[in-house]
mmCIF file with all atom_site columns, C-alpha atoms and ligand atoms in Angstrom:
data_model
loop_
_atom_site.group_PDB
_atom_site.id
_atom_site.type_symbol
_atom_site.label_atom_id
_atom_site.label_alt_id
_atom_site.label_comp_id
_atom_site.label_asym_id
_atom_site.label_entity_id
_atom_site.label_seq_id
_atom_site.pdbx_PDB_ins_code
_atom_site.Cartn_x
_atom_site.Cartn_y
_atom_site.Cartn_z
_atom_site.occupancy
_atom_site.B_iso_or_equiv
_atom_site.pdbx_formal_charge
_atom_site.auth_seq_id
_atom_site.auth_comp_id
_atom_site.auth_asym_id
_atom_site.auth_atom_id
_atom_site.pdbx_PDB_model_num
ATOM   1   C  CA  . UNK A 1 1   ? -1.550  16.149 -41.877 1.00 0.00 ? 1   UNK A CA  1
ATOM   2   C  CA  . UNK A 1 2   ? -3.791  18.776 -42.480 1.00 0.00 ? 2   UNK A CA  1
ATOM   3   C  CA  . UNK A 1 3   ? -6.110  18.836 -45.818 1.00 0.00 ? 3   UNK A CA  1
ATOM   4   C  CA  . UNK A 1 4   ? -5.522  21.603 -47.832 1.00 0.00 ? 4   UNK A CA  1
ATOM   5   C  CA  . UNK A 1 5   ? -9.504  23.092 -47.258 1.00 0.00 ? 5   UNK A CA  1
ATOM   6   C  CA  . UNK A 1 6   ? -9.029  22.371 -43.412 1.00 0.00 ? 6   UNK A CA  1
ATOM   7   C  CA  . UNK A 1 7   ? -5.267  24.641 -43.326 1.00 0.00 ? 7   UNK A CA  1
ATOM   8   C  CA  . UNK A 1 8   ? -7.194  27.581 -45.027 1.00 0.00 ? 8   UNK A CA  1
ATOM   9   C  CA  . UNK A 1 9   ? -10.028 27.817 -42.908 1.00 0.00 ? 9   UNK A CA  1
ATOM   10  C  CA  . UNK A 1 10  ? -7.788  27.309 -39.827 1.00 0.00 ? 10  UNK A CA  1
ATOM   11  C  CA  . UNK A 1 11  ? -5.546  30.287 -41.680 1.00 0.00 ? 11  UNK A CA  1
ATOM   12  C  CA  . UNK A 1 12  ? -8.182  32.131 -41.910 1.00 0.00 ? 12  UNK A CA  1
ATOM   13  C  CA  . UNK A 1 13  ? -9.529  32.137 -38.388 1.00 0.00 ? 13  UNK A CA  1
ATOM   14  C  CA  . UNK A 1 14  ? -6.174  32.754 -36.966 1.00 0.00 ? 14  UNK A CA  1
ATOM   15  C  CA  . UNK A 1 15  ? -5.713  35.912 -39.363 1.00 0.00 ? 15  UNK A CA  1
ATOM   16  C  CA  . UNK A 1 16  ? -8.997  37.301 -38.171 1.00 0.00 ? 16  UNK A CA  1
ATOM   17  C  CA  . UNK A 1 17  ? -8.576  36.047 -34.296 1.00 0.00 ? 17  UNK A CA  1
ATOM   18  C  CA  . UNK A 1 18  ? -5.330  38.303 -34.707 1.00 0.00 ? 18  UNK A CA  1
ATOM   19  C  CA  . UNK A 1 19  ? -7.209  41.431 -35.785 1.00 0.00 ? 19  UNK A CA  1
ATOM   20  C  CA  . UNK A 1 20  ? -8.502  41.709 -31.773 1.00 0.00 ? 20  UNK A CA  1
ATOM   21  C  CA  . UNK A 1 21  ? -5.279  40.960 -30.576 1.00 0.00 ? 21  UNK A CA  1
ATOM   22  C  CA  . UNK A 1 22  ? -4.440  43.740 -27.882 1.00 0.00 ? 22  UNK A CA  1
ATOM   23  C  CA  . UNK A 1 23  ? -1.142  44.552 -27.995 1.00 0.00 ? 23  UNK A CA  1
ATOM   24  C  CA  . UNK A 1 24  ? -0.633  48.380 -27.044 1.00 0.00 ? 24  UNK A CA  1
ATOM   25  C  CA  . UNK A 1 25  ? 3.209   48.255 -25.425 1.00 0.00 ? 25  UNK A CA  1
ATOM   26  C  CA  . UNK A 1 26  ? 4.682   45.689 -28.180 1.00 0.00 ? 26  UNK A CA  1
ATOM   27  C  CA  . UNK A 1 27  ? 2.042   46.285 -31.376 1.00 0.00 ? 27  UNK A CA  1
ATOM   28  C  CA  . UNK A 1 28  ? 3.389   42.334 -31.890 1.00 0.00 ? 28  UNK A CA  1
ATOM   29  C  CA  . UNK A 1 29  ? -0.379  41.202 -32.875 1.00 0.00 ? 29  UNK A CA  1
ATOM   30  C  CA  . UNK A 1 30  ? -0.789  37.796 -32.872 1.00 0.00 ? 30  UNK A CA  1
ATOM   31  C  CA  . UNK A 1 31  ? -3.834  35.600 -33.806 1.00 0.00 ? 31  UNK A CA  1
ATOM   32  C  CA  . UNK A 1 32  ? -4.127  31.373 -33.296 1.00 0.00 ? 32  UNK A CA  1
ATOM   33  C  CA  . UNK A 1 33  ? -6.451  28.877 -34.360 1.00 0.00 ? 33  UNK A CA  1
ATOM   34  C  CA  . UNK A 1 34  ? -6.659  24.963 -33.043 1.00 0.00 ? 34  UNK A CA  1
ATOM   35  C  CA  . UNK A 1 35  ? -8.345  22.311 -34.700 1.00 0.00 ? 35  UNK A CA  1
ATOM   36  C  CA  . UNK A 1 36  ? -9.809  20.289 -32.213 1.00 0.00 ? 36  UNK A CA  1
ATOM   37  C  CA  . UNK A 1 37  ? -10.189 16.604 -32.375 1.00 0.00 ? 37  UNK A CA  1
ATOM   38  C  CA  . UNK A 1 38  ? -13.780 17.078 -31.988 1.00 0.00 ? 38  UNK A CA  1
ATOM   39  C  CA  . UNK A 1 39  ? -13.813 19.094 -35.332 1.00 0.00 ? 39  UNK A CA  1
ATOM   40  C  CA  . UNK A 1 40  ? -14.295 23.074 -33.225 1.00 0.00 ? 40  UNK A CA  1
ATOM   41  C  CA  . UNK A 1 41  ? -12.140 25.746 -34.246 1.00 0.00 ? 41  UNK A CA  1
ATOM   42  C  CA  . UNK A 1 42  ? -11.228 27.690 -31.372 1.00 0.00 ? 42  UNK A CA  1
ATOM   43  C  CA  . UNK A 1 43  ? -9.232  31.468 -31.884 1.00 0.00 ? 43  UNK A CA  1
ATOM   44  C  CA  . UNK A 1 44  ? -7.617  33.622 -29.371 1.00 0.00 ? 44  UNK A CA  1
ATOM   45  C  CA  . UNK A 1 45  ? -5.363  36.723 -29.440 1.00 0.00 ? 45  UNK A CA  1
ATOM   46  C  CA  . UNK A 1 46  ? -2.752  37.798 -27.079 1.00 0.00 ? 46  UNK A CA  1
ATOM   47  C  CA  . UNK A 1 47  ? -3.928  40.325 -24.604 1.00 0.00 ? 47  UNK A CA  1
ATOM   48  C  CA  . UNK A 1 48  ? -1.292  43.008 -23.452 1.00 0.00 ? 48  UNK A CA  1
ATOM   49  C  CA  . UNK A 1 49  ? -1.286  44.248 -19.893 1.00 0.00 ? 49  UNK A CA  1
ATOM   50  C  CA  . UNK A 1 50  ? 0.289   47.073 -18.257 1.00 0.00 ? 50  UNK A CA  1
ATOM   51  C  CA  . UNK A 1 51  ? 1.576   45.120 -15.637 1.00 0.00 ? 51  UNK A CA  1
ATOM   52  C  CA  . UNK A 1 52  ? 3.662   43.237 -18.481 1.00 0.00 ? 52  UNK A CA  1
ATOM   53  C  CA  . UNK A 1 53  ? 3.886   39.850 -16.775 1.00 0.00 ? 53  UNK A CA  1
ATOM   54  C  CA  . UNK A 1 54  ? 0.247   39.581 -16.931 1.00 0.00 ? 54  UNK A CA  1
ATOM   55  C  CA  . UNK A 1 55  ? 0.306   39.629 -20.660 1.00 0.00 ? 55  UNK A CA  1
ATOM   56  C  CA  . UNK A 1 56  ? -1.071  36.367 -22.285 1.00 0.00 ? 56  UNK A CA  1
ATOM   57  C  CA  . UNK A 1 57  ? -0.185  35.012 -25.898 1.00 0.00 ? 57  UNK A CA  1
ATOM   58  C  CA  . UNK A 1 58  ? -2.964  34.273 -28.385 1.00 0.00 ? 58  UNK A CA  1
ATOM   59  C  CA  . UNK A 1 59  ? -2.090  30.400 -28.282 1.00 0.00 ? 59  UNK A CA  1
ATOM   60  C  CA  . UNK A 1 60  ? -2.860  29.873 -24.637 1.00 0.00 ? 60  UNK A CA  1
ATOM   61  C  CA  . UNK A 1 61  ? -5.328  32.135 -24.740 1.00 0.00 ? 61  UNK A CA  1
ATOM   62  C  CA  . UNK A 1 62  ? -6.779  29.797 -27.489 1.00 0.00 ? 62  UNK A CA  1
ATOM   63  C  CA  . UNK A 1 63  ? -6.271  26.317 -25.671 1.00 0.00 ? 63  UNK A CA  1
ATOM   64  C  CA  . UNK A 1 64  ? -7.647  27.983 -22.301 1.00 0.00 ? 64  UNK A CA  1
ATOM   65  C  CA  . UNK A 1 65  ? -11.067 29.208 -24.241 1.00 0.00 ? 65  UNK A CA  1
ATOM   66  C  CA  . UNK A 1 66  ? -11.220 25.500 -25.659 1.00 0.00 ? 66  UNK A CA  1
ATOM   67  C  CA  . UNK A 1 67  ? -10.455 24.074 -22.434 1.00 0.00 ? 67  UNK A CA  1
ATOM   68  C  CA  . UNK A 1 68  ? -13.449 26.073 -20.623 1.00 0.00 ? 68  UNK A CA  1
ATOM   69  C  CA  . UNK A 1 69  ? -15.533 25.164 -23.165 1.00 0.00 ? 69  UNK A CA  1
ATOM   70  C  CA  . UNK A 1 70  ? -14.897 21.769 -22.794 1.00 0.00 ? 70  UNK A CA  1
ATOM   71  C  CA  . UNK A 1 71  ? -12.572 20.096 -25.744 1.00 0.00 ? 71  UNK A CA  1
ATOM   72  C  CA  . UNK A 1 72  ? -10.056 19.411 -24.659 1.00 0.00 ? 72  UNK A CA  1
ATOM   73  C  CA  . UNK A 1 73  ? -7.249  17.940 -27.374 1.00 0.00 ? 73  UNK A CA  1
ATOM   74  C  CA  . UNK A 1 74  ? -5.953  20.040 -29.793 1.00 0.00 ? 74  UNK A CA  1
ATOM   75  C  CA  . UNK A 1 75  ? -5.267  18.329 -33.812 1.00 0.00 ? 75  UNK A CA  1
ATOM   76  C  CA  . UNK A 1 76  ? -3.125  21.739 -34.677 1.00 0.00 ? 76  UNK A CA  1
ATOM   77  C  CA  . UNK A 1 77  ? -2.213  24.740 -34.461 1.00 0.00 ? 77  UNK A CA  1
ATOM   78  C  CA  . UNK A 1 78  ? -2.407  27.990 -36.719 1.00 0.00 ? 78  UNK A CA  1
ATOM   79  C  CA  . UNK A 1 79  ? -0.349  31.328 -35.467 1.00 0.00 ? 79  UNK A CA  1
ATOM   80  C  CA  . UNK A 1 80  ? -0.373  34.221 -37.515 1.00 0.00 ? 80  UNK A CA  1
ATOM   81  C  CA  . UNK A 1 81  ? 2.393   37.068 -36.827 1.00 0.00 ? 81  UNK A CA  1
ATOM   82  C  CA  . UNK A 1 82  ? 4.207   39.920 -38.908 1.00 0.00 ? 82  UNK A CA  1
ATOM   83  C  CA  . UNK A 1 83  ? 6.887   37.900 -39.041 1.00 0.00 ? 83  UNK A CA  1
ATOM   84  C  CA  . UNK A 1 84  ? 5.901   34.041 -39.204 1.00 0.00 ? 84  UNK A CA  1
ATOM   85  C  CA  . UNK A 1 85  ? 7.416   33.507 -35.511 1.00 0.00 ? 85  UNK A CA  1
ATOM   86  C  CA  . UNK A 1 86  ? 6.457   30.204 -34.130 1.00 0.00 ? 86  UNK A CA  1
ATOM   87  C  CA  . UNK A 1 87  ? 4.841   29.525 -30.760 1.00 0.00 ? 87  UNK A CA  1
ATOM   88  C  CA  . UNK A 1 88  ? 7.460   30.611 -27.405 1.00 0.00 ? 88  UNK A CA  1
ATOM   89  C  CA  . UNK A 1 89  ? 8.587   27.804 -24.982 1.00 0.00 ? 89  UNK A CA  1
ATOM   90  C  CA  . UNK A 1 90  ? 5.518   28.267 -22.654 1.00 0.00 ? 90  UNK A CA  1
ATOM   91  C  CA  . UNK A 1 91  ? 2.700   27.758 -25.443 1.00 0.00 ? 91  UNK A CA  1
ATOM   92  C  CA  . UNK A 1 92  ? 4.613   24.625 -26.595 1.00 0.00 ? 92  UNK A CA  1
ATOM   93  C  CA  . UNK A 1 93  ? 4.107   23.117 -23.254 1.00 0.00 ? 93  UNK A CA  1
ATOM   94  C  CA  . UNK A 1 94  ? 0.910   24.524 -22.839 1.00 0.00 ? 94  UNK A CA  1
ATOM   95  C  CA  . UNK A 1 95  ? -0.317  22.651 -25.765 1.00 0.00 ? 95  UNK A CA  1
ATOM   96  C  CA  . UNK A 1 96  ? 1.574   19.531 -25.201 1.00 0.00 ? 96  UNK A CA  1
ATOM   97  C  CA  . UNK A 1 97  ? -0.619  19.018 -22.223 1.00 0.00 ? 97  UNK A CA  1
ATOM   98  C  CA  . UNK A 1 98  ? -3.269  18.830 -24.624 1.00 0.00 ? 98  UNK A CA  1
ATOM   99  C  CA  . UNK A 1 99  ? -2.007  16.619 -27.358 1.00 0.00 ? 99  UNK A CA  1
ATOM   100 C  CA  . UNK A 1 100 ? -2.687  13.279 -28.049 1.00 0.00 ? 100 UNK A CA  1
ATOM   101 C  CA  . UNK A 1 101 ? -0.041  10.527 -28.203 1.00 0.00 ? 101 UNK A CA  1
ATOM   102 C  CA  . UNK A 1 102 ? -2.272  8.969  -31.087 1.00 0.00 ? 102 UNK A CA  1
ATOM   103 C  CA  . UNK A 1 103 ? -2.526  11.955 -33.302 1.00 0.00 ? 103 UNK A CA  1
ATOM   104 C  CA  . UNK A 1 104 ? 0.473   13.861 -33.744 1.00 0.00 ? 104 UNK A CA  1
ATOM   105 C  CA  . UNK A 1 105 ? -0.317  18.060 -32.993 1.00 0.00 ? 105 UNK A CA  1
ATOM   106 C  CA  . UNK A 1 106 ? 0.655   20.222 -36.508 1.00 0.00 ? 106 UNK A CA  1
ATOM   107 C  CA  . UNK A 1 107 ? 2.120   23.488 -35.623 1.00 0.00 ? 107 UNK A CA  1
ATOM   108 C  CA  . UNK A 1 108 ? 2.205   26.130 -38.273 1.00 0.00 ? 108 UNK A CA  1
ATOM   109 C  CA  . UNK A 1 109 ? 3.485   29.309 -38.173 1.00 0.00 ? 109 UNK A CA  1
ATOM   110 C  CA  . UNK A 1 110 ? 1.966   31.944 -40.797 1.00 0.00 ? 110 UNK A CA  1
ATOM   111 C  CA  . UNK A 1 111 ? 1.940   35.496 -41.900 1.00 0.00 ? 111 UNK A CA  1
ATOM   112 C  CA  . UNK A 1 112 ? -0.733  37.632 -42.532 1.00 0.00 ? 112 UNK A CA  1
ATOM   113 C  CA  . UNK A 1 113 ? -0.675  37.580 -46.139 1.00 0.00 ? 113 UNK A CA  1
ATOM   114 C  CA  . UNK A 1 114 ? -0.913  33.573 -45.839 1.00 0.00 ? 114 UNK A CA  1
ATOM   115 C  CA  . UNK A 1 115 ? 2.146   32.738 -46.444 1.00 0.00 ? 115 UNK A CA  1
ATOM   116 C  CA  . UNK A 1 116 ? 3.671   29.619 -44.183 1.00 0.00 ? 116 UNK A CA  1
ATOM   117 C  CA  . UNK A 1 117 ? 6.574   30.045 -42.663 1.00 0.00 ? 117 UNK A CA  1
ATOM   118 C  CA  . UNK A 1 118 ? 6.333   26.659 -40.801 1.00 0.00 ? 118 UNK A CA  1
ATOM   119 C  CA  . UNK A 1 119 ? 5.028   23.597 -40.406 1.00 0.00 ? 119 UNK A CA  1
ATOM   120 C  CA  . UNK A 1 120 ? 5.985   20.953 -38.323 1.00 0.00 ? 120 UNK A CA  1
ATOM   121 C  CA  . UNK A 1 121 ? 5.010   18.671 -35.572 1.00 0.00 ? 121 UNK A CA  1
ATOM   122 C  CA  . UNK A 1 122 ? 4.726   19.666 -31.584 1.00 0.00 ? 122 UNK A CA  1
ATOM   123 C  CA  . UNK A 1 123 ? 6.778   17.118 -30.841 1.00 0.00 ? 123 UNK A CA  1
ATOM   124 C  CA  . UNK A 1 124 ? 9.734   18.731 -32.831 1.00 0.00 ? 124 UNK A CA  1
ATOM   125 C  CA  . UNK A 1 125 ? 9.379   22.014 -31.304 1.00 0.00 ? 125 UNK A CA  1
ATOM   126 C  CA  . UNK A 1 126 ? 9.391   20.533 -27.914 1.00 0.00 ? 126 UNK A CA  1
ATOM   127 C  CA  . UNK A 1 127 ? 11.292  17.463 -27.903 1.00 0.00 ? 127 UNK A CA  1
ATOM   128 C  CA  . UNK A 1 128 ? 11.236  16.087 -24.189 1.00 0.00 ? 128 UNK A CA  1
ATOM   129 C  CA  . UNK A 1 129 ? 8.259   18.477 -22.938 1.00 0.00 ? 129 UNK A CA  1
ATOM   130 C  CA  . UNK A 1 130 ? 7.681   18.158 -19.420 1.00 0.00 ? 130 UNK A CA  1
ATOM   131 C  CA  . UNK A 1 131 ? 5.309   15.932 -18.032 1.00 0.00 ? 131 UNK A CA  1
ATOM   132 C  CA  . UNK A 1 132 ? 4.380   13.804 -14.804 1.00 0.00 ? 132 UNK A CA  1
ATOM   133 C  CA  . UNK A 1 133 ? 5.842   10.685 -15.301 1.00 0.00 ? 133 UNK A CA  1
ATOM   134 C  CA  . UNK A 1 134 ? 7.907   11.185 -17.702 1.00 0.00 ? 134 UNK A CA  1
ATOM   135 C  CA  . UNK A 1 135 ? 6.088   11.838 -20.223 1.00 0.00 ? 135 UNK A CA  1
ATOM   136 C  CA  . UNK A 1 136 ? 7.738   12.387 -23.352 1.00 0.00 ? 136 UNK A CA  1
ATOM   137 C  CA  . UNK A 1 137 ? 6.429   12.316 -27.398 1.00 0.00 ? 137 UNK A CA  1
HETATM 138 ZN ZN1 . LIG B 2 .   ? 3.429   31.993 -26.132 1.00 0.00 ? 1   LIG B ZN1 1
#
């Protein structure tokens, strides 16, 4: 569980990772932040496209910039949205590939005025999340 200090700066970063969120066709902005086991905050936005399938979400955008970068297991997860929604069906699988069985991954869902909405586990927002092997939290 997340330390109170630790939640706000994560809250923060998300709320100003959603401020370059490029969303001309939906205006749904959306900013992330993951804490990263190795202690990095990474942010990412979601990027419209015109080609609408292209479009990318601001929590794989997030884990794809911390993946390049080289850390690669994500602690938890910060999304900020007008509306508190929580991460769709492909982020949650995006980021279980990233979790780690020893350290469950926080997901909270905020709005930009700080208020949670959510918080829970990864495992409860995907229960069964595909994996080879089996895999399963
Ligand atoms: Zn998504």
């Amino acid at each position: 569980m997340l330390s109170e200090e630790t939640l706000e700066r994560l809250v923060d970063a998300a709320i100003k990772a959603r401020l370059n969120a490029y969303a001309p066709y939906s205006n749904y902005c959306v900013g992330a932040a993951l804490l990263m086991a190795d202690g990095r905050i990474v942010t990412g936005c979601n990027v419209e496209n015109a080609s609408y399938g292209l479009s990318m979400c601001a929590e794989r955008s997030a884990v794809f910039a911390a993946a390049g970068a080289g850390s690669r297991t994500v602690h938890a997860c910060v999304v900020v949205t007008a509306d508190g929604g929580t991460p769709c069906g492909a982020c949650r699988q995006v980021l279980s590939e990233f979790h780690d069985d020893a350290h469950p991954m926080q997901i909270i869902a905020v709005t930009p005025d700080g208020t949670t909405v959510m918080n829970t586990w990864l495992r409860d927002l995907l229960p069964n999340g595909f994996g080879f092997g089996g895999r399963t939290f």
